[in-house]
Amino acid sequence: MNILIIGSGGREHALAWKTAQSRRGVKLFIAPGNAGTAQVGTNVNVAVNDFEKLGIFAVENHIEMIIVGPEDPLVRGIYDYFKNTPNLQHIPVIGPSKEGAQLEGSKDFAKIFMKENNIPTAAYLSVTAEILDKGYAFLGTLKPPYVLKADGLAAGKGVLIIENLEDAREELRQMLDGKFGEASKKVVVEEHLSGIELSAFVITDGITYRLLPEAKDYKRIGEGDTGMNTGGMGAISPVPFANPSFMRKVEDRIIKPTIEGLRKQKIDYQGFIFFGLMNCNGDPYVIEYNARLGDPESEVILPRIREDMVELLMAVANKSLHTLRVSIEEQPVATVMLASGGYPGEYEKGKEITNLDKVSGSIVFHAGTKVQEGKILTNGGRVIAVSSRGNTVKEALALSYKNAALIDFDGKYYRKDIGFDLH
Ligand code: AMP
Ligand code: GLY
């Protein structure tokens, strides 16, 4: 079976790695991919948002399924493009429709959806320049810190948490004035929730869903969760406080009403849903939806899924997910991200990565790498995720850290305290 995976990060390498293990003979293509995906399939030099070229490639190479990794092509409607193009509509796309991807692409859309479906989330007001006064008034009713979110996609930078009311008012004004371009022409002003974050994941065929392993990622660049936000510097799965009684609340109060809401509103959704959650004294609240898997969460949850990935995704495409069970390995998996020096600020690319052959016992997922003249070079801020299994999270982390120390490139940086808060 010929399968095309779209994207070029650690998530896509993990998807490719898992898909390649299918009992069905799989021929994998990854657009555009990285040095890691090139080890399990064939990289295709087409950009993730170039639907026309992706379509031509898919036809010429008899692609039978497309798995979309990142949010950008989903929010731009890759699903709808394939569905509405006569010579492409036979190819199932794993990922939501453009409307479904609005759960991630518009914070306002997600808030309205949650309100309509009684899904617990922070109190909010959506503000545009015309009603700036109402925005100020709403801020005045909240306790600090203040949460401001650009409505649209802002490359992970669109959420601001501000201590002081004056600063929050000024920031709101600047956002509406175009600080994040179109993305912040509307701003969701939100009540601040305190608690511990975790991410839950499901795969859905639009009718039913299957729960995938939960994960916790470490977003800040610095140890002790300090410094700037990144795409994620490490992750663990399972999450110790996500016990059966907590996860039952997540399913009953959040996941089931979400799937039901999509169905009721006739929103086409065949793909992954990522629930960014806050555990507030044992009660789950939705912080955000994502219309895709997480990165580096994929690098810890995919190794824990026993199900054959192709069987699972075919059931999604055929809307027969109710016939499948998804069993999860109990053994924890942890991942540690090796980043380029300077990231998430400025950093250099093109540094040679050495000692990959010295790694043993871990799975090396490439995040930002490329092959050039037979060498593997850094090609992004996040470079390599080192994932390991263990009998405990601690054991898994110890193995990842042992191998993280061996892999080398100029400027290598990684957090030494992933999972520190959970021992
Ligand atoms: P998001 O892009 O929506 O995931 O927001 C980025 C981060 O901001 C989240 O991972 C949380 O750490 C934090 N955050 C977002 N909304 C809230 C909220 N209402 N209360 C507390 N923290 C929040
Ligand atoms: N690691 C967070 C994300 O993928 O959005």
XYZ file of C-alpha atoms and ligand atoms in Angstrom:
451
model
C 0.000 0.000 0.000
C 1.408 3.390 -0.966
C 1.083 6.006 1.767
C 2.070 9.669 1.752
C 2.866 11.406 5.048
C 2.895 15.192 5.031
C 5.355 17.123 7.214
C 9.012 17.182 8.188
C 9.343 17.024 11.966
C 9.743 14.514 14.763
C 6.007 13.828 14.708
C 6.184 12.831 11.044
C 9.246 10.634 11.601
C 7.369 8.921 14.441
C 4.295 8.478 12.195
C 6.493 7.070 9.434
C 8.302 4.746 11.863
C 5.014 3.396 13.214
C 3.338 3.105 9.795
C 6.342 1.263 8.342
C 5.793 -1.519 10.900
C 2.391 -2.396 9.451
C 1.647 -6.025 8.575
C 0.440 -4.788 5.207
C 3.381 -4.162 2.956
C 3.726 -0.390 2.998
C 5.585 1.864 0.617
C 6.039 5.206 2.323
C 6.589 8.658 0.901
C 7.137 11.724 3.075
C 6.727 15.289 1.826
C 9.079 16.953 2.466
C 10.456 14.698 5.263
C 13.882 14.812 6.910
C 17.002 12.649 7.251
C 15.129 10.320 9.607
C 12.088 9.760 7.405
C 14.471 8.987 4.533
C 15.500 5.884 6.492
C 11.951 4.434 6.442
C 10.619 5.801 3.172
C 11.232 8.113 0.256
C 11.319 11.866 0.791
C 9.453 13.963 -1.747
C 10.508 17.541 -2.310
C 7.062 19.163 -2.152
C 5.957 21.748 0.431
C 3.157 20.851 2.860
C 0.862 23.608 1.565
C 1.346 22.965 -2.154
C -1.869 20.949 -2.581
C -1.699 20.960 -6.357
C 1.758 19.367 -6.465
C 0.840 16.950 -3.677
C -2.208 15.909 -5.717
C -0.163 15.339 -8.870
C 2.404 13.335 -6.908
C -0.351 11.261 -5.279
C -1.894 10.314 -8.627
C 1.411 9.546 -10.316
C 2.550 7.358 -7.431
C -0.755 5.568 -6.790
C -1.014 6.883 -3.246
C -3.786 5.120 -1.328
C -3.762 7.156 1.877
C -2.470 10.530 3.032
C -1.579 11.191 6.664
C -1.308 14.880 7.493
C 1.116 15.776 10.308
C 1.060 19.571 10.850
C -1.842 21.982 11.357
C -1.080 24.427 8.571
C -2.253 22.330 5.589
C -5.261 21.153 7.619
C -6.362 24.681 8.469
C -5.860 25.619 4.795
C -8.149 22.776 3.752
C -6.037 19.912 2.374
C -8.838 17.477 3.246
C -11.405 19.486 1.268
C -9.002 19.937 -1.662
C -8.630 16.176 -2.087
C -12.314 15.513 -1.448
C -13.445 18.086 -4.010
C -10.967 17.274 -6.784
C -12.431 14.526 -9.027
C -9.210 12.606 -9.716
C -8.139 12.790 -6.025
C -11.334 12.107 -4.128
C -10.704 8.348 -3.938
C -7.627 8.972 -1.752
C -8.509 9.130 1.954
C -6.898 11.986 3.841
C -6.349 11.371 7.552
C -7.042 14.756 9.076
C -10.106 16.928 9.615
C -11.932 19.040 7.052
C -11.120 22.738 6.931
C -14.105 23.379 9.160
C -13.009 20.715 11.677
C -9.489 22.139 11.735
C -11.032 25.417 12.936
C -10.957 23.817 16.383
C -7.259 24.675 16.205
C -7.268 27.423 13.554
C -9.636 29.743 15.399
C -9.626 30.031 19.189
C -12.970 31.848 18.937
C -14.485 28.965 16.943
C -13.191 26.498 19.554
C -14.637 28.545 22.423
C -18.063 28.787 20.770
C -17.953 25.045 20.052
C -17.140 24.277 23.694
C -19.854 26.575 24.984
C -22.460 25.017 22.695
C -21.466 21.555 23.787
C -21.085 22.243 27.516
C -17.412 21.382 27.536
C -15.508 22.760 30.554
C -13.119 25.577 29.609
C -12.037 28.963 30.986
C -14.529 31.865 30.906
C -13.797 34.205 27.989
C -14.763 37.067 25.736
C -13.846 37.360 22.045
C -12.798 40.914 21.318
C -12.387 42.850 18.062
C -11.219 46.446 17.640
C -14.835 47.625 17.445
C -15.557 46.386 20.962
C -12.241 47.163 22.610
C -14.084 48.879 25.490
C -15.965 45.677 26.252
C -12.615 43.878 26.216
C -11.204 46.323 28.776
C -14.320 45.924 30.903
C -14.035 42.111 30.774
C -10.349 42.277 31.732
C -11.440 44.371 34.725
C -13.660 41.518 35.957
C -10.806 38.969 35.868
C -8.153 38.216 38.452
C -4.499 38.328 37.347
C -2.694 36.894 35.489
C -4.534 37.777 32.274
C -4.621 35.427 29.277
C -4.773 36.903 25.753
C -4.940 34.634 22.720
C -4.700 35.602 19.076
C -7.696 33.981 17.375
C -5.747 32.567 14.420
C -2.586 30.493 13.987
C 0.471 32.441 15.152
C 3.213 29.791 15.022
C 2.761 28.973 18.696
C 3.444 32.556 19.774
C -0.116 33.862 19.929
C -0.824 33.265 23.637
C 0.265 35.875 26.180
C -0.018 35.550 29.935
C 0.316 38.925 31.607
C 0.587 39.739 35.320
C -0.578 43.327 35.368
C -3.886 44.829 34.245
C -2.392 47.926 32.618
C -0.001 45.774 30.543
C -2.835 43.436 29.583
C -4.943 46.374 28.333
C -2.039 47.722 26.311
C -1.236 44.290 24.894
C -4.861 43.729 23.918
C -4.851 47.030 22.045
C -1.613 46.147 20.229
C -2.833 42.673 19.288
C -6.038 44.055 17.788
C -3.893 46.592 16.012
C -2.159 43.748 14.166
C 0.729 42.667 16.402
C 0.309 39.125 15.031
C -1.121 40.239 11.695
C -4.494 38.816 10.680
C -4.248 36.197 13.430
C -4.842 38.778 16.172
C -7.568 40.888 14.516
C -9.709 38.993 16.985
C -8.449 38.166 20.485
C -9.853 35.702 22.986
C -9.504 37.181 26.483
C -9.611 34.370 28.966
C -9.806 33.583 32.647
C -6.530 32.115 33.916
C -6.755 28.509 35.106
C -4.238 27.099 37.542
C -3.345 23.462 37.719
C -1.166 20.904 35.956
C -1.287 20.536 32.183
C -1.468 17.335 30.183
C -2.440 16.345 26.667
C -5.025 13.732 25.741
C -5.329 12.313 22.231
C -7.961 10.472 20.280
C -8.367 9.201 16.764
C -11.887 9.549 15.367
C -13.727 8.527 12.225
C -16.328 11.180 12.963
C -18.711 8.674 14.538
C -16.796 7.031 17.326
C -13.333 7.511 18.777
C -10.497 5.571 20.331
C -8.463 6.955 23.187
C -4.715 7.053 22.563
C -2.082 7.381 25.312
C -1.950 10.708 27.121
C 1.298 12.672 27.467
C 2.880 15.614 29.199
C 5.252 17.831 27.308
C 7.807 20.306 28.598
C 7.348 23.510 26.655
C 9.854 25.887 28.188
C 13.456 26.072 27.005
C 14.956 26.257 30.504
C 15.218 23.762 33.326
C 12.559 24.015 36.023
C 10.103 25.160 33.322
C 11.684 28.569 32.902
C 12.452 30.815 29.931
C 10.828 31.048 26.527
C 8.197 28.739 25.132
C 9.335 26.221 22.512
C 7.550 23.614 20.434
C 8.395 21.162 23.235
C 11.683 20.010 24.763
C 10.649 16.557 25.907
C 7.651 14.469 26.852
C 6.560 11.502 28.888
C 3.692 9.036 28.632
C 1.765 7.899 30.632
C 1.117 10.837 32.947
C 1.002 9.649 36.575
C -1.907 11.874 37.652
C -3.999 10.830 34.643
C -5.409 7.922 36.642
C -8.536 6.007 35.550
C -10.923 8.225 37.505
C -9.444 11.429 36.049
C -9.422 9.984 32.518
C -13.054 8.931 32.926
C -13.902 12.588 33.615
C -11.892 13.594 30.541
C -13.842 11.140 28.385
C -17.286 11.909 29.835
C -17.008 15.690 30.104
C -14.712 16.509 27.200
C -14.032 13.814 24.619
C -17.544 12.385 24.200
C -19.231 15.828 23.983
C -16.572 16.887 21.446
C -17.209 13.916 19.142
C -20.961 14.306 19.615
C -20.706 18.049 18.889
C -18.800 17.432 15.651
C -21.453 14.948 14.603
C -24.355 17.201 15.510
C -22.824 20.119 13.631
C -22.055 17.843 10.667
C -18.380 18.709 10.749
C -16.366 16.193 8.747
C -13.590 14.897 10.987
C -11.500 11.805 10.320
C -8.267 12.219 12.166
C -6.525 12.954 15.408
C -7.767 15.350 18.073
C -5.304 16.696 20.626
C -6.910 18.010 23.808
C -4.652 20.422 25.705
C -6.013 20.044 29.230
C -5.571 21.590 32.645
C -6.130 19.447 35.709
C -7.640 21.900 38.203
C -7.953 20.066 41.527
C -8.970 16.840 39.823
C -11.314 18.435 37.275
C -10.243 18.648 33.612
C -10.662 21.849 31.561
C -9.820 22.381 27.896
C -7.026 24.919 27.329
C -6.930 24.317 23.595
C -7.774 21.898 20.835
C -5.304 20.879 18.168
C -6.419 19.176 14.977
C -3.385 16.878 14.813
C -0.945 14.951 16.968
C 1.571 16.824 19.118
C 5.287 17.090 18.688
C 7.124 15.762 20.762
C 4.060 13.989 22.196
C 3.931 11.732 19.095
C 7.414 10.511 19.908
C 6.121 9.037 23.203
C 2.558 8.023 22.346
C 3.069 6.256 19.006
C 5.601 3.777 20.464
C 2.961 2.816 23.064
C 0.238 1.960 20.535
C 0.137 -1.780 19.787
C -2.424 -1.552 17.000
C -1.244 -1.774 13.414
C -1.243 1.883 12.285
C -2.477 1.161 8.770
C -5.358 -1.034 10.005
C -6.287 1.706 12.451
C -6.227 4.489 9.870
C -8.084 2.389 7.288
C -10.840 1.913 9.869
C -10.892 5.694 10.284
C -11.140 6.233 6.532
C -13.880 3.583 6.190
C -15.774 4.876 9.206
C -15.544 1.483 10.866
C -13.479 2.439 13.899
C -16.132 0.846 16.160
C -14.878 -2.558 14.990
C -11.369 -2.005 16.349
C -9.910 -1.883 19.811
C -6.712 0.025 20.430
C -4.469 -1.589 22.981
C -1.759 0.392 24.666
C 1.533 -0.835 26.072
C 1.823 -0.196 29.775
C 5.545 0.477 29.667
C 6.273 4.202 29.909
C 8.061 6.046 27.123
C 10.022 9.272 27.558
C 11.613 11.532 24.979
C 14.326 14.168 25.280
C 14.661 16.788 22.543
C 18.108 17.880 21.376
C 17.936 21.471 20.135
C 20.212 23.889 18.288
C 22.038 26.389 20.506
C 20.045 29.637 20.615
C 16.654 28.068 19.929
C 13.873 29.299 20.309
C 15.671 32.525 19.426
C 18.160 32.695 16.569
C 20.246 29.637 15.831
C 22.430 28.255 13.064
C 21.637 25.293 10.846
C 23.866 22.934 8.895
C 25.924 21.501 11.778
C 27.052 17.920 11.266
C 25.406 15.403 13.606
C 27.744 12.619 14.711
C 27.658 9.492 16.865
C 24.114 8.521 15.852
C 25.520 5.014 15.356
C 26.572 4.864 19.032
C 22.965 5.053 20.248
C 21.629 1.821 21.663
C 18.293 0.922 23.198
C 16.539 4.181 22.277
C 14.566 5.223 19.208
C 16.054 8.247 17.469
C 13.370 10.431 15.884
C 14.676 13.155 13.618
C 12.943 16.524 14.044
C 15.034 19.048 12.109
C 17.674 17.260 10.035
C 18.681 16.802 6.435
C 21.112 14.684 4.444
C 23.769 16.444 2.420
C 26.654 14.714 0.680
C 26.164 11.647 2.847
C 26.277 13.612 6.084
C 23.382 14.251 8.460
C 23.097 17.953 9.262
C 20.976 20.007 11.656
C 18.149 21.740 9.837
C 15.924 23.273 12.514
C 15.623 24.505 16.090
C 14.537 21.148 17.389
C 16.887 18.567 15.916
C 16.467 15.072 17.356
C 14.113 13.455 19.871
C 15.577 10.500 21.754
C 12.733 8.215 22.886
C 13.098 5.278 25.242
C 10.953 2.700 26.949
C 11.516 1.704 30.564
C 9.818 -0.102 33.395
C 9.356 3.309 34.977
C 9.433 6.851 33.580
C 12.689 7.302 35.477
C 14.249 4.297 33.772
C 13.055 5.474 30.344
C 14.508 8.931 30.976
C 17.831 7.501 32.150
C 18.209 5.629 28.862
C 17.256 8.683 26.783
C 19.753 10.812 28.700
C 22.514 8.258 28.218
C 22.001 8.352 24.451
C 21.338 12.111 24.339
C 24.817 12.619 25.783
C 26.390 10.510 23.000
C 24.823 12.195 19.971
C 26.836 15.254 19.078
C 26.584 18.465 17.078
C 27.922 21.945 17.496
C 25.683 23.893 19.893
C 23.667 20.884 21.110
C 21.355 21.847 23.984
C 18.853 19.785 25.920
C 16.977 20.010 29.170
C 18.328 17.642 31.804
C 15.167 17.716 33.907
C 12.376 16.266 31.735
C 9.856 14.562 34.069
C 11.404 16.354 37.059
C 8.049 17.347 38.513
C 6.602 13.860 38.507
C 8.991 11.740 40.564
P -2.186 27.401 23.820
O -1.420 27.897 22.623
O -3.637 27.705 23.817
O -1.834 25.989 24.188
O -1.564 28.207 25.059
C -0.206 28.118 25.346
C -0.023 27.889 26.819
O -0.579 28.981 27.558
C -0.753 26.667 27.361
O -0.019 25.502 27.153
C -0.878 27.021 28.810
O 0.333 26.767 29.489
C -1.098 28.498 28.778
N -2.525 28.837 28.862
C -3.362 29.006 27.809
N -4.600 29.309 28.259
C -4.543 29.324 29.606
C -5.503 29.580 30.647
N -6.759 29.902 30.369
N -5.076 29.499 31.914
C -3.796 29.198 32.206
N -2.846 28.951 31.276
C -3.208 29.020 29.985
N 3.968 20.027 21.777
C 2.857 20.852 21.572
C 2.283 20.804 20.218
O 2.566 19.938 19.416
O 1.465 21.656 19.932
